[in-house]
PDB file of C-alpha atoms and ligand atoms in Angstrom:
ATOM      1  CA  MET A   1     -11.004 -38.779 -12.539  1.00 81.00           C
ATOM      2  CA  SER A   2      -8.973 -35.600 -12.022  1.00 94.00           C
ATOM      3  CA  ALA A   3     -10.036 -32.732  -9.805  1.00 96.00           C
ATOM      4  CA  ILE A   4      -9.860 -30.456 -12.849  1.00 97.00           C
ATOM      5  CA  SER A   5     -12.326 -32.546 -14.830  1.00 96.00           C
ATOM      6  CA  LEU A   6     -14.566 -32.850 -11.771  1.00 94.00           C
ATOM      7  CA  TYR A   7     -14.635 -29.257 -10.577  1.00 95.00           C
ATOM      8  CA  ALA A   8     -13.240 -26.694 -13.059  1.00 97.00           C
ATOM      9  CA  ARG A   9     -15.992 -24.551 -14.530  1.00 96.00           C
ATOM     10  CA  ALA A  10     -16.126 -21.018 -15.917  1.00 93.00           C
ATOM     11  CA  THR A  11     -18.982 -19.265 -14.153  1.00 92.00           C
ATOM     12  CA  ALA A  12     -20.455 -15.769 -14.289  1.00 95.00           C
ATOM     13  CA  GLY A  13     -18.305 -13.176 -12.591  1.00 96.00           C
ATOM     14  CA  TYR A  14     -15.126 -15.275 -12.595  1.00 98.00           C
ATOM     15  CA  GLU A  15     -12.964 -12.663 -14.349  1.00 98.00           C
ATOM     16  CA  ALA A  16     -14.202  -9.977 -11.972  1.00 97.00           C
ATOM     17  CA  ARG A  17     -13.367 -12.141  -8.960  1.00 98.00           C
ATOM     18  CA  VAL A  18      -9.838 -12.728 -10.254  1.00 98.00           C
ATOM     19  CA  ALA A  19      -9.393  -8.995 -10.853  1.00 98.00           C
ATOM     20  CA  ALA A  20     -10.729  -8.150  -7.389  1.00 97.00           C
ATOM     21  CA  THR A  21      -8.354 -10.631  -5.746  1.00 98.00           C
ATOM     22  CA  LEU A  22      -5.408  -9.198  -7.637  1.00 98.00           C
ATOM     23  CA  GLN A  23      -6.386  -5.715  -6.518  1.00 98.00           C
ATOM     24  CA  ILE A  24      -6.669  -6.842  -2.883  1.00 98.00           C
ATOM     25  CA  LEU A  25      -3.219  -8.437  -3.076  1.00 98.00           C
ATOM     26  CA  ARG A  26      -1.660  -5.375  -4.728  1.00 98.00           C
ATOM     27  CA  GLU A  27      -3.099  -3.034  -2.103  1.00 98.00           C
ATOM     28  CA  ALA A  28      -2.030  -5.313   0.749  1.00 98.00           C
ATOM     29  CA  ALA A  29       1.519  -5.581  -0.630  1.00 98.00           C
ATOM     30  CA  ALA A  30       1.710  -1.792  -0.965  1.00 98.00           C
ATOM     31  CA  ALA A  31       0.365  -1.236   2.558  1.00 98.00           C
ATOM     32  CA  HIS A  32       2.793  -3.713   4.173  1.00 98.00           C
ATOM     33  CA  PRO A  33       6.081  -3.396   2.292  1.00 98.00           C
ATOM     34  CA  GLY A  34       8.439  -6.208   3.237  1.00 97.00           C
ATOM     35  CA  SER A  35       6.187  -7.452   6.029  1.00 98.00           C
ATOM     36  CA  ILE A  36       3.451  -9.525   4.411  1.00 98.00           C
ATOM     37  CA  VAL A  37       3.427 -13.277   3.825  1.00 98.00           C
ATOM     38  CA  LEU A  38       1.118 -15.810   2.193  1.00 98.00           C
ATOM     39  CA  ALA A  39       0.748 -18.641   4.715  1.00 98.00           C
ATOM     40  CA  THR A  40       0.223 -21.455   2.254  1.00 98.00           C
ATOM     41  CA  SER A  41      -1.127 -24.864   3.181  1.00 96.00           C
ATOM     42  CA  LEU A  42      -0.222 -25.923  -0.383  1.00 98.00           C
ATOM     43  CA  GLY A  43      -3.919 -26.638  -0.955  1.00 97.00           C
ATOM     44  CA  ALA A  44      -5.659 -25.676  -4.191  1.00 98.00           C
ATOM     45  CA  GLU A  45      -6.657 -22.192  -3.014  1.00 97.00           C
ATOM     46  CA  ASP A  46      -3.170 -21.345  -1.822  1.00 98.00           C
ATOM     47  CA  GLN A  47      -1.638 -22.604  -5.047  1.00 98.00           C
ATOM     48  CA  VAL A  48      -3.890 -20.116  -6.871  1.00 98.00           C
ATOM     49  CA  LEU A  49      -2.647 -17.327  -4.607  1.00 98.00           C
ATOM     50  CA  THR A  50       0.967 -18.407  -5.113  1.00 98.00           C
ATOM     51  CA  ASP A  51       0.426 -18.267  -8.871  1.00 98.00           C
ATOM     52  CA  LEU A  52      -1.090 -14.778  -8.706  1.00 98.00           C
ATOM     53  CA  ILE A  53       1.711 -13.493  -6.472  1.00 97.00           C
ATOM     54  CA  VAL A  54       4.479 -14.929  -8.643  1.00 97.00           C
ATOM     55  CA  ARG A  55       2.903 -14.219 -12.019  1.00 95.00           C
ATOM     56  CA  HIS A  56       2.271 -10.581 -11.119  1.00 96.00           C
ATOM     57  CA  ARG A  57       5.551 -10.226  -9.242  1.00 95.00           C
ATOM     58  CA  LEU A  58       3.873  -9.002  -6.103  1.00 97.00           C
ATOM     59  CA  PRO A  59       6.221  -8.344  -3.172  1.00 97.00           C
ATOM     60  CA  ILE A  60       4.574 -10.892  -0.866  1.00 98.00           C
ATOM     61  CA  ALA A  61       6.648 -13.633   0.762  1.00 98.00           C
ATOM     62  CA  ILE A  62       5.366 -17.221   0.652  1.00 98.00           C
ATOM     63  CA  GLY A  63       5.729 -19.483   3.672  1.00 98.00           C
ATOM     64  CA  THR A  64       4.442 -22.918   4.622  1.00 98.00           C
ATOM     65  CA  LEU A  65       4.368 -25.230   7.634  1.00 98.00           C
ATOM     66  CA  GLU A  66       6.144 -28.572   7.233  1.00 98.00           C
ATOM     67  CA  THR A  67       4.524 -30.226  10.242  1.00 97.00           C
ATOM     68  CA  GLY A  68       6.460 -33.476   9.941  1.00 97.00           C
ATOM     69  CA  ALA A  69       3.151 -35.285   9.446  1.00 97.00           C
ATOM     70  CA  LEU A  70       2.338 -34.302   5.864  1.00 97.00           C
ATOM     71  CA  HIS A  71       1.572 -36.765   3.074  1.00 97.00           C
ATOM     72  CA  GLU A  72       4.628 -37.195   0.901  1.00 98.00           C
ATOM     73  CA  GLN A  73       2.665 -35.693  -2.008  1.00 98.00           C
ATOM     74  CA  THR A  74       2.095 -32.516   0.009  1.00 98.00           C
ATOM     75  CA  ALA A  75       5.707 -32.216   1.125  1.00 98.00           C
ATOM     76  CA  ALA A  76       6.869 -32.812  -2.454  1.00 98.00           C
ATOM     77  CA  LEU A  77       4.668 -29.978  -3.689  1.00 98.00           C
ATOM     78  CA  ILE A  78       7.004 -27.445  -2.047  1.00 98.00           C
ATOM     79  CA  GLY A  79       9.831 -28.378  -4.396  1.00 98.00           C
ATOM     80  CA  ARG A  80       7.510 -28.912  -7.366  1.00 98.00           C
ATOM     81  CA  THR A  81       6.083 -25.425  -6.920  1.00 98.00           C
ATOM     82  CA  GLU A  82       9.507 -23.817  -6.634  1.00 97.00           C
ATOM     83  CA  ALA A  83      10.650 -25.643  -9.758  1.00 96.00           C
ATOM     84  CA  HIS A  84       7.507 -24.704 -11.685  1.00 96.00           C
ATOM     85  CA  TYR A  85       8.002 -20.998 -11.040  1.00 96.00           C
ATOM     86  CA  ALA A  86      11.798 -20.969 -11.270  1.00 93.00           C
ATOM     87  CA  GLY A  87      11.674 -19.232 -14.639  1.00 84.00           C
ATOM     88  CA  ILE A  88       8.871 -16.850 -13.750  1.00 83.00           C
ATOM     89  CA  ALA A  89       9.805 -15.442 -10.342  1.00 73.00           C
ATOM     90  CA  ASP A  90      12.652 -12.938 -10.311  1.00 74.00           C
ATOM     91  CA  GLY A  91      15.584 -14.830  -8.847  1.00 75.00           C
ATOM     92  CA  GLY A  92      13.439 -17.978  -8.538  1.00 83.00           C
ATOM     93  CA  LEU A  93      10.708 -18.786  -6.036  1.00 94.00           C
ATOM     94  CA  LYS A  94      11.867 -19.690  -2.547  1.00 96.00           C
ATOM     95  CA  ILE A  95       9.114 -20.898  -0.246  1.00 98.00           C
ATOM     96  CA  GLU A  96       9.936 -20.314   3.410  1.00 98.00           C
ATOM     97  CA  VAL A  97       9.505 -23.614   5.286  1.00 98.00           C
ATOM     98  CA  TYR A  98       8.749 -23.586   9.012  1.00 98.00           C
ATOM     99  CA  ARG A  99       9.081 -26.826  10.968  1.00 98.00           C
ATOM    100  CA  PRO A 100       8.075 -27.635  14.538  1.00 98.00           C
ATOM    101  CA  GLN A 101      10.720 -27.779  17.239  1.00 98.00           C
ATOM    102  CA  ALA A 102      12.010 -31.353  17.102  1.00 98.00           C
ATOM    103  CA  GLU A 103      12.359 -31.738  20.872  1.00 98.00           C
ATOM    104  CA  ALA A 104       8.751 -30.661  21.437  1.00 98.00           C
ATOM    105  CA  VAL A 105       7.467 -33.202  18.899  1.00 98.00           C
ATOM    106  CA  VAL A 106       9.600 -36.018  20.305  1.00 98.00           C
ATOM    107  CA  GLU A 107       8.470 -35.261  23.849  1.00 98.00           C
ATOM    108  CA  PHE A 108       4.796 -35.038  22.856  1.00 97.00           C
ATOM    109  CA  VAL A 109       4.930 -38.355  20.985  1.00 97.00           C
ATOM    110  CA  ARG A 110       6.899 -40.014  23.760  1.00 98.00           C
ATOM    111  CA  LYS A 111       4.303 -38.963  26.304  1.00 98.00           C
ATOM    112  CA  ASN A 112       1.112 -39.370  24.264  1.00 97.00           C
ATOM    113  CA  GLY A 113       1.908 -41.732  21.401  1.00 96.00           C
ATOM    114  CA  GLU A 114       1.694 -41.361  17.611  1.00 94.00           C
ATOM    115  CA  ARG A 115      -2.095 -41.531  17.670  1.00 94.00           C
ATOM    116  CA  ALA A 116      -2.703 -38.940  20.383  1.00 95.00           C
ATOM    117  CA  MET A 117      -4.870 -36.757  18.119  1.00 94.00           C
ATOM    118  CA  TYR A 118      -7.565 -39.457  18.069  1.00 95.00           C
ATOM    119  CA  GLN A 119      -7.721 -39.736  21.872  1.00 95.00           C
ATOM    120  CA  SER A 120      -9.149 -36.331  22.752  1.00 94.00           C
ATOM    121  CA  ILE A 121      -9.727 -32.874  21.354  1.00 93.00           C
ATOM    122  CA  ASP A 122      -7.272 -31.476  23.887  1.00 95.00           C
ATOM    123  CA  LEU A 123      -4.498 -33.768  22.675  1.00 96.00           C
ATOM    124  CA  ARG A 124      -5.364 -33.044  19.055  1.00 96.00           C
ATOM    125  CA  LYS A 125      -5.155 -29.318  19.738  1.00 95.00           C
ATOM    126  CA  ALA A 126      -1.906 -29.791  21.624  1.00 97.00           C
ATOM    127  CA  CYS A 127      -0.466 -31.570  18.585  1.00 97.00           C
ATOM    128  CA  CYS A 128      -1.673 -28.727  16.312  1.00 96.00           C
ATOM    129  CA  GLY A 129      -0.138 -26.279  18.767  1.00 97.00           C
ATOM    130  CA  ILE A 130       3.289 -27.884  18.525  1.00 98.00           C
ATOM    131  CA  ARG A 131       3.293 -28.753  14.841  1.00 98.00           C
ATOM    132  CA  LYS A 132       1.384 -25.761  13.438  1.00 97.00           C
ATOM    133  CA  LEU A 133       0.767 -22.830  15.764  1.00 97.00           C
ATOM    134  CA  GLU A 134       4.285 -22.434  17.115  1.00 98.00           C
ATOM    135  CA  PRO A 135       5.887 -22.561  13.634  1.00 98.00           C
ATOM    136  CA  LEU A 136       3.178 -20.205  12.319  1.00 97.00           C
ATOM    137  CA  ALA A 137       4.043 -17.729  15.074  1.00 97.00           C
ATOM    138  CA  ARG A 138       7.635 -17.782  13.832  1.00 98.00           C
ATOM    139  CA  MET A 139       6.454 -17.260  10.252  1.00 98.00           C
ATOM    140  CA  LEU A 140       4.414 -14.231  11.280  1.00 98.00           C
ATOM    141  CA  ALA A 141       6.922 -12.734  13.742  1.00 97.00           C
ATOM    142  CA  GLY A 142       7.859  -9.232  12.641  1.00 95.00           C
ATOM    143  CA  ARG A 143       5.228  -9.198   9.947  1.00 98.00           C
ATOM    144  CA  THR A 144       2.223  -6.920   9.918  1.00 98.00           C
ATOM    145  CA  ALA A 145      -0.023  -8.827   7.520  1.00 98.00           C
ATOM    146  CA  TRP A 146      -0.650 -12.318   6.177  1.00 98.00           C
ATOM    147  CA  VAL A 147      -2.611 -13.685   3.264  1.00 98.00           C
ATOM    148  CA  THR A 148      -4.838 -16.764   3.426  1.00 97.00           C
ATOM    149  CA  GLY A 149      -6.951 -18.739   0.984  1.00 95.00           C
ATOM    150  CA  LEU A 150     -10.057 -18.942   3.181  1.00 94.00           C
ATOM    151  CA  ARG A 151     -13.304 -19.073   1.213  1.00 94.00           C
ATOM    152  CA  ARG A 152     -16.778 -18.519   2.588  1.00 91.00           C
ATOM    153  CA  GLU A 153     -17.989 -21.616   0.776  1.00 87.00           C
ATOM    154  CA  GLN A 154     -15.627 -23.950   2.660  1.00 80.00           C
ATOM    155  CA  SER A 155     -17.758 -24.419   5.774  1.00 68.00           C
ATOM    156  CA  ASP A 156     -20.492 -22.818   7.824  1.00 73.00           C
ATOM    157  CA  ALA A 157     -17.867 -21.477  10.201  1.00 69.00           C
ATOM    158  CA  ARG A 158     -16.208 -19.643   7.332  1.00 69.00           C
ATOM    159  CA  GLY A 159     -19.429 -18.393   5.791  1.00 71.00           C
ATOM    160  CA  VAL A 160     -19.032 -14.927   7.286  1.00 79.00           C
ATOM    161  CA  VAL A 161     -15.332 -14.392   6.812  1.00 87.00           C
ATOM    162  CA  ALA A 162     -14.412 -10.887   5.622  1.00 90.00           C
ATOM    163  CA  ALA A 163     -11.855 -10.149   2.914  1.00 92.00           C
ATOM    164  CA  ILE A 164      -9.829  -8.062   5.358  1.00 96.00           C
ATOM    165  CA  GLY A 165      -9.706  -8.807   9.068  1.00 94.00           C
ATOM    166  CA  THR A 166      -7.258  -8.841  11.933  1.00 95.00           C
ATOM    167  CA  ASP A 167      -5.915 -11.741  13.949  1.00 94.00           C
ATOM    168  CA  ASP A 168      -5.678 -11.770  17.736  1.00 91.00           C
ATOM    169  CA  GLN A 169      -2.255 -10.125  17.570  1.00 93.00           C
ATOM    170  CA  GLY A 170      -3.693  -7.174  15.638  1.00 95.00           C
ATOM    171  CA  ARG A 171      -2.021  -8.296  12.453  1.00 97.00           C
ATOM    172  CA  VAL A 172      -3.950  -7.700   9.234  1.00 98.00           C
ATOM    173  CA  LYS A 173      -5.329 -10.855   7.701  1.00 97.00           C
ATOM    174  CA  VAL A 174      -6.001 -10.728   3.975  1.00 98.00           C
ATOM    175  CA  ASN A 175      -8.487 -13.385   2.884  1.00 97.00           C
ATOM    176  CA  ALA A 176      -8.140 -12.710  -0.813  1.00 97.00           C
ATOM    177  CA  LEU A 177     -10.371 -15.514  -2.108  1.00 97.00           C
ATOM    178  CA  VAL A 178     -13.376 -15.148   0.174  1.00 95.00           C
ATOM    179  CA  ASP A 179     -15.997 -15.117  -2.566  1.00 94.00           C
ATOM    180  CA  TRP A 180     -14.378 -17.615  -4.933  1.00 97.00           C
ATOM    181  CA  THR A 181     -16.203 -20.868  -5.579  1.00 96.00           C
ATOM    182  CA  TRP A 182     -14.576 -24.283  -5.759  1.00 95.00           C
ATOM    183  CA  ALA A 183     -15.283 -24.201  -9.511  1.00 97.00           C
ATOM    184  CA  ASP A 184     -13.407 -20.860  -9.739  1.00 98.00           C
ATOM    185  CA  VAL A 185     -10.385 -22.297  -7.955  1.00 98.00           C
ATOM    186  CA  TRP A 186     -10.141 -25.218 -10.344  1.00 98.00           C
ATOM    187  CA  HIS A 187     -10.915 -23.137 -13.428  1.00 98.00           C
ATOM    188  CA  TYR A 188      -7.978 -20.905 -12.484  1.00 98.00           C
ATOM    189  CA  ILE A 189      -5.725 -23.930 -11.908  1.00 98.00           C
ATOM    190  CA  ALA A 190      -6.746 -25.500 -15.216  1.00 98.00           C
ATOM    191  CA  THR A 191      -6.392 -22.372 -17.342  1.00 98.00           C
ATOM    192  CA  ASN A 192      -3.088 -21.281 -15.814  1.00 98.00           C
ATOM    193  CA  GLY A 193      -1.388 -24.663 -15.495  1.00 97.00           C
ATOM    194  CA  VAL A 194      -0.947 -24.295 -11.742  1.00 98.00           C
ATOM    195  CA  PRO A 195       0.789 -27.248 -10.026  1.00 98.00           C
ATOM    196  CA  TYR A 196      -1.438 -28.881  -7.434  1.00 98.00           C
ATOM    197  CA  ASN A 197      -1.441 -31.690  -4.892  1.00 98.00           C
ATOM    198  CA  PRO A 198      -2.342 -35.004  -6.607  1.00 97.00           C
ATOM    199  CA  LEU A 199      -4.317 -35.930  -3.478  1.00 97.00           C
ATOM    200  CA  HIS A 200      -6.981 -33.539  -4.765  1.00 96.00           C
ATOM    201  CA  ASP A 201      -7.518 -36.128  -7.526  1.00 96.00           C
ATOM    202  CA  GLU A 202      -8.304 -38.660  -4.791  1.00 94.00           C
ATOM    203  CA  PHE A 203     -11.327 -36.863  -3.374  1.00 92.00           C
ATOM    204  CA  MET A 204      -9.440 -34.857  -0.772  1.00 92.00           C
ATOM    205  CA  PRO A 205     -10.592 -31.269  -1.306  1.00 90.00           C
ATOM    206  CA  SER A 206      -9.137 -30.078   2.005  1.00 90.00           C
ATOM    207  CA  ILE A 207      -5.703 -31.490   2.841  1.00 94.00           C
ATOM    208  CA  GLY A 208      -3.908 -31.217   6.158  1.00 94.00           C
ATOM    209  CA  CYS A 209      -1.612 -33.634   7.948  1.00 96.00           C
ATOM    210  CA  ALA A 210      -1.822 -37.272   6.860  1.00 95.00           C
ATOM    211  CA  PRO A 211      -3.253 -38.670  10.129  1.00 94.00           C
ATOM    212  CA  CYS A 212      -5.997 -36.042  10.102  1.00 93.00           C
ATOM    213  CA  THR A 213      -7.130 -36.089   6.479  1.00 93.00           C
ATOM    214  CA  ARG A 214      -9.250 -38.631   4.633  1.00 92.00           C
ATOM    215  CA  ALA A 215     -11.043 -38.695   1.296  1.00 92.00           C
ATOM    216  CA  ILE A 216     -14.676 -37.571   1.289  1.00 90.00           C
ATOM    217  CA  ALA A 217     -17.630 -39.350  -0.261  1.00 88.00           C
ATOM    218  CA  VAL A 218     -20.047 -37.872  -2.790  1.00 83.00           C
ATOM    219  CA  GLY A 219     -22.339 -35.416  -1.024  1.00 85.00           C
ATOM    220  CA  GLU A 220     -20.151 -34.921   2.045  1.00 87.00           C
ATOM    221  CA  PRO A 221     -19.248 -31.358   3.058  1.00 84.00           C
ATOM    222  CA  PHE A 222     -16.001 -29.838   1.842  1.00 77.00           C
ATOM    223  CA  ARG A 223     -14.167 -30.293   5.156  1.00 80.00           C
ATOM    224  CA  ALA A 224     -15.717 -33.618   6.149  1.00 85.00           C
ATOM    225  CA  GLY A 225     -12.345 -35.300   5.627  1.00 84.00           C
ATOM    226  CA  ARG A 226     -10.600 -33.164   8.262  1.00 84.00           C
ATOM    227  CA  TRP A 227     -10.620 -34.385  11.904  1.00 85.00           C
ATOM    228  CA  TRP A 228     -13.652 -36.447  10.900  1.00 85.00           C
ATOM    229  CA  TRP A 229     -13.888 -38.118  14.307  1.00 83.00           C
ATOM    230  CA  GLU A 230     -14.568 -34.785  16.045  1.00 85.00           C
ATOM    231  CA  ASP A 231     -17.680 -32.699  16.496  1.00 75.00           C
ATOM    232  CA  GLU A 232     -18.075 -30.148  13.685  1.00 68.00           C
ATOM    233  CA  LYS A 233     -17.585 -27.145  15.975  1.00 65.00           C
ATOM    234  CA  ALA A 234     -14.121 -28.301  17.091  1.00 62.00           C
ATOM    235  CA  LYS A 235     -12.805 -28.746  13.563  1.00 64.00           C
ATOM    236  CA  GLU A 236     -10.210 -26.039  13.218  1.00 59.00           C
ATOM    237  CA  CYS A 237      -6.527 -26.239  14.007  1.00 59.00           C
ATOM    238  CA  GLY A 238      -6.313 -22.820  15.661  1.00 62.00           C
ATOM    239  CA  LEU A 239      -4.619 -20.989  12.786  1.00 64.00           C
ATOM    240  CA  HIS A 240      -7.689 -18.890  12.145  1.00 62.00           C
ATOM    241  CA  VAL A 241      -9.990 -19.250  15.101  1.00 54.00           C
ATOM    242  CA  SER A 242      -9.637 -15.911  16.845  1.00 46.00           C
ATOM    243  CA  GLN A 243      -9.710 -13.574  13.925  1.00 42.00           C
ATOM    244  CA  ALA A 244     -11.557 -10.340  14.526  1.00 39.00           C
ATOM    245  CA  PRO A 245     -13.142  -9.139  11.309  1.00 36.00           C
ATOM    246  CA  ALA A 246     -12.667  -5.560  10.162  1.00 34.00           C
ATOM    247  CA  ASP A 247     -16.176  -5.784   8.756  1.00 31.00           C
ATOM    248  CA  ALA A 248     -18.581  -5.433  11.665  1.00 26.00           C
ATOM    249  CA  SER A 249     -21.148  -7.524   9.844  1.00 26.00           C
ATOM    250  CA  ALA A 250     -18.833 -10.501   9.908  1.00 28.00           C
ATOM    251  CA  VAL A 251     -18.285 -12.597  12.988  1.00 26.00           C
ATOM    252  CA  SER A 252     -15.178 -14.738  12.874  1.00 27.00           C
ATOM    253  CA  ALA A 253     -13.137 -16.637  10.419  1.00 28.00           C
ATOM    254  CA  LEU A 254     -11.564 -19.935  10.278  1.00 30.00           C
ATOM    255  CA  PRO A 255      -8.857 -22.159   7.311  1.00 36.00           C
ATOM    256  CA  PRO A 256      -7.424 -24.297   4.710  1.00 35.00           C
ATOM    257  CA  CYS A 257      -5.056 -25.329   7.421  1.00 48.00           C
TER     258      CYS A 257
HETATM  259  S1  SF4 B   1      -3.550 -31.794  11.880  1.00 68.66           S
HETATM  260 FE1  SF4 B   1      -3.289 -33.723  13.079  1.00 68.66          FE
HETATM  261  S2  SF4 B   1      -1.112 -34.372  12.844  1.00 68.66           S
HETATM  262 FE2  SF4 B   1      -1.335 -32.227  12.106  1.00 68.66          FE
HETATM  263  S3  SF4 B   1      -0.740 -30.992  13.811  1.00 68.66           S
HETATM  264 FE3  SF4 B   1      -2.975 -31.176  13.952  1.00 68.66          FE
HETATM  265  S4  SF4 B   1      -3.398 -33.039  15.184  1.00 68.66           S
HETATM  266 FE4  SF4 B   1      -1.207 -33.051  14.641  1.00 68.66          FE
END
């Protein structure tokens, strides 16, 4: 059964949420000319944002992290997405791809083994640091704002995320889908023909690296398939953990990373 047939639903307020997201993206692009990027995990939410950015020709760069541990379906989605939008984006869509430093990965694996992430939270975070955080820092270097597909519905930890916040470097973080539901995401994908990761059809709503992602069972939380062997509180890769919200009523925010 496909993710579209399982999840896509038109619900009250959908059109208004799409319009609000577009407005947020337009304002962010205008406020950060030439220095804003969508950090896409290639998950369903980020594919929606990619579609909005390309379809409306918004001047927002699109970058992703090729960690070297992705499922082949996820890695292939980079090229599929570029090909899909080749005729829509002016000059074609070019997704910036950031990879970890090869020597750092080789050294980490040599010292700790291929399955280090399962041994301890510290080793798992060290792996995320090498494969995700360092390349993300390069993606964000020289940029004043980044866009994410965080949604409040994704987990308790993300339940208070604000639409506009700042990260620990003082960079503006634009969480343009905060109030979208999972049904909204898939309704948008279905009605706009957005390319998506076929792993979503295999009960993987949240997709990260292959060793750290599994399918979820009926009734399990959205992110239950990510770092499933760890305590719930540890389950973030560090991409979003120290965000300071602009909205004082919000506390912190965390990712589809
Ligand atoms: S998600 Fe898993 S494989 Fe990917 S960087 Fe983090 S620990 Fe390493």
